[in-house]
mmCIF file of C-alpha atoms in Angstrom:
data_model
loop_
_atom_site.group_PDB
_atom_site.id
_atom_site.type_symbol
_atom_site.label_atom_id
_atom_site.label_comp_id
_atom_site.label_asym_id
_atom_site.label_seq_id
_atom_site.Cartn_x
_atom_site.Cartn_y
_atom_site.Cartn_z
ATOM 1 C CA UNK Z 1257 -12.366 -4.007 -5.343
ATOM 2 C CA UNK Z 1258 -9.653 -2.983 -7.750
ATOM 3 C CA UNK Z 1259 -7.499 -5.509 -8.095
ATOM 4 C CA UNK Z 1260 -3.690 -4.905 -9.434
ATOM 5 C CA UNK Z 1261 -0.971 -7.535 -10.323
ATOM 6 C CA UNK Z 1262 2.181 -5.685 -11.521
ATOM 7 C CA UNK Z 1263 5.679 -6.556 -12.518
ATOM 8 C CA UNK Z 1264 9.045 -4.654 -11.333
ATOM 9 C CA UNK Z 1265 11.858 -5.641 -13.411
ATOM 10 C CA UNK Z 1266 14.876 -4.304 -10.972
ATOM 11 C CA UNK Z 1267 18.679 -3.550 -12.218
ATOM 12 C CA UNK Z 1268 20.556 -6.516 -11.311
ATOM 13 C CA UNK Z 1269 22.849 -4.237 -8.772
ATOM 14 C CA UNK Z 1270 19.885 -2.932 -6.768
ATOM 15 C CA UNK Z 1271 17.157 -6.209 -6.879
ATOM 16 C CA UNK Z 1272 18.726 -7.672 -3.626
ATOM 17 C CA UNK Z 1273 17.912 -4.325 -1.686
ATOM 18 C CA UNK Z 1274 14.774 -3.682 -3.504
ATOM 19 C CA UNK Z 1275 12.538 -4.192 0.080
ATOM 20 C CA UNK Z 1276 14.416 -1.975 1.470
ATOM 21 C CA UNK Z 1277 14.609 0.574 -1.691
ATOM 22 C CA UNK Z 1278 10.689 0.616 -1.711
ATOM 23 C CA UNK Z 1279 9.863 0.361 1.955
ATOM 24 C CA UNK Z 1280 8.751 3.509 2.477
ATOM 25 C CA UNK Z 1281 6.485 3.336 -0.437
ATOM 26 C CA UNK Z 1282 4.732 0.250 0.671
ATOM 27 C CA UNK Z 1283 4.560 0.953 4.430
ATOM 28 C CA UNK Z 1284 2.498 4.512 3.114
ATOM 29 C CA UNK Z 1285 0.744 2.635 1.129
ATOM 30 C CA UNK Z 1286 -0.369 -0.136 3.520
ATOM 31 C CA UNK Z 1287 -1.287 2.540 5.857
ATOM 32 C CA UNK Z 1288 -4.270 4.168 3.195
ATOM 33 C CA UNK Z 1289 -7.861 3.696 4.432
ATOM 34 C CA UNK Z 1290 -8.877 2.023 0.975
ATOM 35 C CA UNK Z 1291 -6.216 -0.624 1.180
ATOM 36 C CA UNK Z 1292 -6.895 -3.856 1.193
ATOM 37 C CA UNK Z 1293 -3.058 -5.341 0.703
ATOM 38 C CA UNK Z 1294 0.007 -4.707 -1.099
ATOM 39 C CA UNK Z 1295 2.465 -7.651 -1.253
ATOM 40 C CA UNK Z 1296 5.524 -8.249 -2.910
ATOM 41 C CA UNK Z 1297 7.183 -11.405 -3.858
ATOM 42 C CA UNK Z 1298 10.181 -12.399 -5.497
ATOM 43 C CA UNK Z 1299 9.783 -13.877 -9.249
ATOM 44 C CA UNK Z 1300 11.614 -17.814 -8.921
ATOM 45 C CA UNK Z 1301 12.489 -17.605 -12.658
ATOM 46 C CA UNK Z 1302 14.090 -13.763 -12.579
ATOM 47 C CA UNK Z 1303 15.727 -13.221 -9.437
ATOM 48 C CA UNK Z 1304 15.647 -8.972 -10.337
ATOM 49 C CA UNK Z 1305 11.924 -9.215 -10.960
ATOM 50 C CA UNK Z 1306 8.877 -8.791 -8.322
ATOM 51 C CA UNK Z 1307 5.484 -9.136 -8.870
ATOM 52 C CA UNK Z 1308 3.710 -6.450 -6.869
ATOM 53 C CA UNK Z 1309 -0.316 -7.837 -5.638
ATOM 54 C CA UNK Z 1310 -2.030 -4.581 -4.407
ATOM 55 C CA UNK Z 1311 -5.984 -4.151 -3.491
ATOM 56 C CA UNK Z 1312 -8.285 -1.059 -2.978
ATOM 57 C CA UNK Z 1313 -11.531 -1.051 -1.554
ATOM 58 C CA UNK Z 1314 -13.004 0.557 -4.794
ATOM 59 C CA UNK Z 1315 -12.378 3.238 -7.493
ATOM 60 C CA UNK Z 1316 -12.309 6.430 -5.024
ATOM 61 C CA UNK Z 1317 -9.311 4.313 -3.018
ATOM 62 C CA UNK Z 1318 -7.790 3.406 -6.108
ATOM 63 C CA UNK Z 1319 -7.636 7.170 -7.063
ATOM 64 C CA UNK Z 1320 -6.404 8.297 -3.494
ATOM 65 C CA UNK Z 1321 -3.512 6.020 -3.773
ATOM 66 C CA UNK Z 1322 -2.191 7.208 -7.150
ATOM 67 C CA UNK Z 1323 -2.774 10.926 -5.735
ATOM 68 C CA UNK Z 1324 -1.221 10.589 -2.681
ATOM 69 C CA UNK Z 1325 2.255 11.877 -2.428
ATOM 70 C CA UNK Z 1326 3.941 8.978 -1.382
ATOM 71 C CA UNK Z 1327 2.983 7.363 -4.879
ATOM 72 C CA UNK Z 1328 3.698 10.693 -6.323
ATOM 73 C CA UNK Z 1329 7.315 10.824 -4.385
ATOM 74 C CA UNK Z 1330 7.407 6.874 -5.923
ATOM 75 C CA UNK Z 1331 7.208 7.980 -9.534
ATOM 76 C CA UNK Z 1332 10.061 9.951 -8.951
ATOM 77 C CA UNK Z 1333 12.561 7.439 -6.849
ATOM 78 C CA UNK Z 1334 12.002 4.298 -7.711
ATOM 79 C CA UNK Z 1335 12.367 4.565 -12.023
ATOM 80 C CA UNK Z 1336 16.287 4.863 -11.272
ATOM 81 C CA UNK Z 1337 16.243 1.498 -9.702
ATOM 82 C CA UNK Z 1338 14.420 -0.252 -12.555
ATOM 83 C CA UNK Z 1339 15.824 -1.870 -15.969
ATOM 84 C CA UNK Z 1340 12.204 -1.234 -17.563
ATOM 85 C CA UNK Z 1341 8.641 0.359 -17.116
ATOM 86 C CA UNK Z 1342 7.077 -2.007 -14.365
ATOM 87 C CA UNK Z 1343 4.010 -4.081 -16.112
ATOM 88 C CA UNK Z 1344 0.309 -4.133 -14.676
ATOM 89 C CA UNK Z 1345 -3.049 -6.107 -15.194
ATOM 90 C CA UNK Z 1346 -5.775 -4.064 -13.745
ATOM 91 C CA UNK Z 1347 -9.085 -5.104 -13.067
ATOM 92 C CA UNK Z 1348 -12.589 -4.197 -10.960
ATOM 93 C CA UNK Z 1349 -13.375 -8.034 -9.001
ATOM 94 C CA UNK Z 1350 -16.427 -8.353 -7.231
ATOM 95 C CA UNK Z 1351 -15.483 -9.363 -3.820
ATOM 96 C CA UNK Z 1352 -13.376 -7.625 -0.890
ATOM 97 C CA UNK Z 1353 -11.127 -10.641 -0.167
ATOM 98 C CA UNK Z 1354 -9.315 -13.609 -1.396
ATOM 99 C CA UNK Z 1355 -11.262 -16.616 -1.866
ATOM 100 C CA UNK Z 1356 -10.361 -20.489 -0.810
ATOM 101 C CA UNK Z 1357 -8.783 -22.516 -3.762
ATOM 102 C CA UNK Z 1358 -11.498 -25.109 -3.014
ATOM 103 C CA UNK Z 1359 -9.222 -27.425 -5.773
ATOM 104 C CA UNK Z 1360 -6.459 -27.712 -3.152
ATOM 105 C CA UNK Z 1361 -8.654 -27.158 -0.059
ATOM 106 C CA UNK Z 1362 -6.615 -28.627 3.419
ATOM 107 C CA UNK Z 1363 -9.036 -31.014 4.720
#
Protein backbone atom coordinates (compact mmCIF):
# COMPACT_ATOMS: atom_id res chain seq x y z
CA UNK A 1 0.00 0.00 0.00
CA UNK A 2 1.10 3.60 -0.20
CA UNK A 3 1.25 4.86 2.89
CA UNK A 4 1.10 8.88 3.57
CA UNK A 5 1.59 10.81 6.90
CA UNK A 6 1.26 14.58 6.20
CA UNK A 7 1.21 17.76 8.18
CA UNK A 8 -1.40 20.81 7.72
CA UNK A 9 -0.20 23.77 9.46
CA UNK A 10 -3.73 25.87 9.52
CA UNK A 11 -4.00 29.90 10.07
CA UNK A 12 -4.80 30.30 13.58
CA UNK A 13 -8.39 32.01 12.52
CA UNK A 14 -9.54 29.04 10.43
CA UNK A 15 -7.82 25.72 12.49
CA UNK A 16 -11.01 25.41 14.71
CA UNK A 17 -13.25 24.95 11.48
CA UNK A 18 -10.69 23.10 9.59
CA UNK A 19 -13.14 19.62 9.60
CA UNK A 20 -15.52 21.39 8.34
CA UNK A 21 -13.23 23.54 5.75
CA UNK A 22 -11.93 20.13 4.30
CA UNK A 23 -14.97 17.93 4.58
CA UNK A 24 -15.77 17.70 1.30
CA UNK A 25 -12.31 16.78 0.39
CA UNK A 26 -12.08 13.90 2.73
CA UNK A 27 -15.63 12.52 2.36
CA UNK A 28 -14.52 12.29 -1.81
CA UNK A 29 -11.71 10.96 -0.88
CA UNK A 30 -12.93 8.24 1.52
CA UNK A 31 -15.36 7.34 -1.08
CA UNK A 32 -12.29 6.24 -3.91
CA UNK A 33 -12.14 2.49 -4.64
CA UNK A 34 -8.27 2.43 -3.77
CA UNK A 35 -8.75 3.88 -0.34
CA UNK A 36 -7.84 2.32 2.42
CA UNK A 37 -8.33 5.41 5.13
CA UNK A 38 -7.82 8.97 5.47
CA UNK A 39 -7.84 10.30 9.08
CA UNK A 40 -7.20 13.43 10.58
CA UNK A 41 -6.19 14.30 14.02
CA UNK A 42 -5.45 17.25 15.86
CA UNK A 43 -1.55 17.90 16.75
CA UNK A 44 -1.60 18.19 21.09
CA UNK A 45 1.50 20.45 20.87
CA UNK A 46 0.07 22.97 17.88
CA UNK A 47 -3.47 23.36 18.25
CA UNK A 48 -3.55 24.90 14.19
CA UNK A 49 -1.70 21.82 13.03
CA UNK A 50 -3.21 18.27 11.78
CA UNK A 51 -1.52 15.41 10.84
CA UNK A 52 -3.36 13.90 7.89
CA UNK A 53 -2.86 9.49 7.85
CA UNK A 54 -4.14 8.50 4.32
CA UNK A 55 -3.77 4.82 2.59
CA UNK A 56 -4.16 3.54 -1.06
CA UNK A 57 -4.40 0.16 -2.10
CA UNK A 58 -1.29 0.60 -4.42
CA UNK A 59 0.40 2.98 -6.93
CA UNK A 60 -2.58 3.05 -9.65
CA UNK A 61 -4.95 4.27 -6.42
CA UNK A 62 -2.42 6.51 -5.32
CA UNK A 63 -2.41 8.14 -8.85
CA UNK A 64 -6.34 8.18 -9.12
CA UNK A 65 -6.54 10.13 -6.00
CA UNK A 66 -4.13 12.94 -6.94
CA UNK A 67 -6.05 13.00 -10.47
CA UNK A 68 -9.29 13.08 -9.32
CA UNK A 69 -10.95 16.41 -9.25
CA UNK A 70 -11.83 16.61 -5.85
CA UNK A 71 -7.95 16.63 -5.02
CA UNK A 72 -7.59 18.81 -7.99
CA UNK A 73 -10.59 21.26 -6.64
CA UNK A 74 -8.34 20.75 -3.08
CA UNK A 75 -5.20 22.29 -4.51
CA UNK A 76 -7.10 25.15 -5.26
CA UNK A 77 -9.31 25.78 -1.84
CA UNK A 78 -7.65 24.68 0.80
CA UNK A 79 -3.87 26.74 0.29
CA UNK A 80 -5.91 29.96 1.48
CA UNK A 81 -6.61 28.31 4.74
CA UNK A 82 -3.00 27.29 5.45
CA UNK A 83 0.02 29.34 7.14
CA UNK A 84 2.54 26.98 5.11
CA UNK A 85 2.96 24.18 2.39
CA UNK A 86 1.46 21.05 4.28
CA UNK A 87 4.52 18.42 4.95
CA UNK A 88 4.43 14.62 3.80
CA UNK A 89 6.44 11.29 4.39
CA UNK A 90 5.56 8.97 1.64
CA UNK A 91 6.26 5.50 1.49
CA UNK A 92 5.28 1.90 -0.42
CA UNK A 93 4.57 -0.68 3.04
CA UNK A 94 4.02 -4.12 2.41
CA UNK A 95 0.79 -4.91 4.00
CA UNK A 96 -2.97 -3.67 3.41
CA UNK A 97 -3.72 -2.89 7.08
CA UNK A 98 -2.54 -1.72 10.38
CA UNK A 99 -0.81 -4.14 12.43
CA UNK A 100 -1.24 -4.92 16.45
CA UNK A 101 1.40 -3.01 18.62
CA UNK A 102 2.17 -6.45 20.13
CA UNK A 103 4.46 -4.09 22.84
CA UNK A 104 1.20 -2.77 24.34
CA UNK A 105 -1.04 -5.71 23.32
CA UNK A 106 -4.58 -5.70 25.74
CA UNK A 107 -4.46 -9.03 27.21
Amino acid sequence: MIFITAKFRVKPEHADRWPEISKAFTHATRNEPGCLWFEWSRSLDNPNEYVLVEAFRDGDAGAAHVNSQHFKAAQQTLPPYLAATPRVVNTTVDQDDWSELGEMAVK
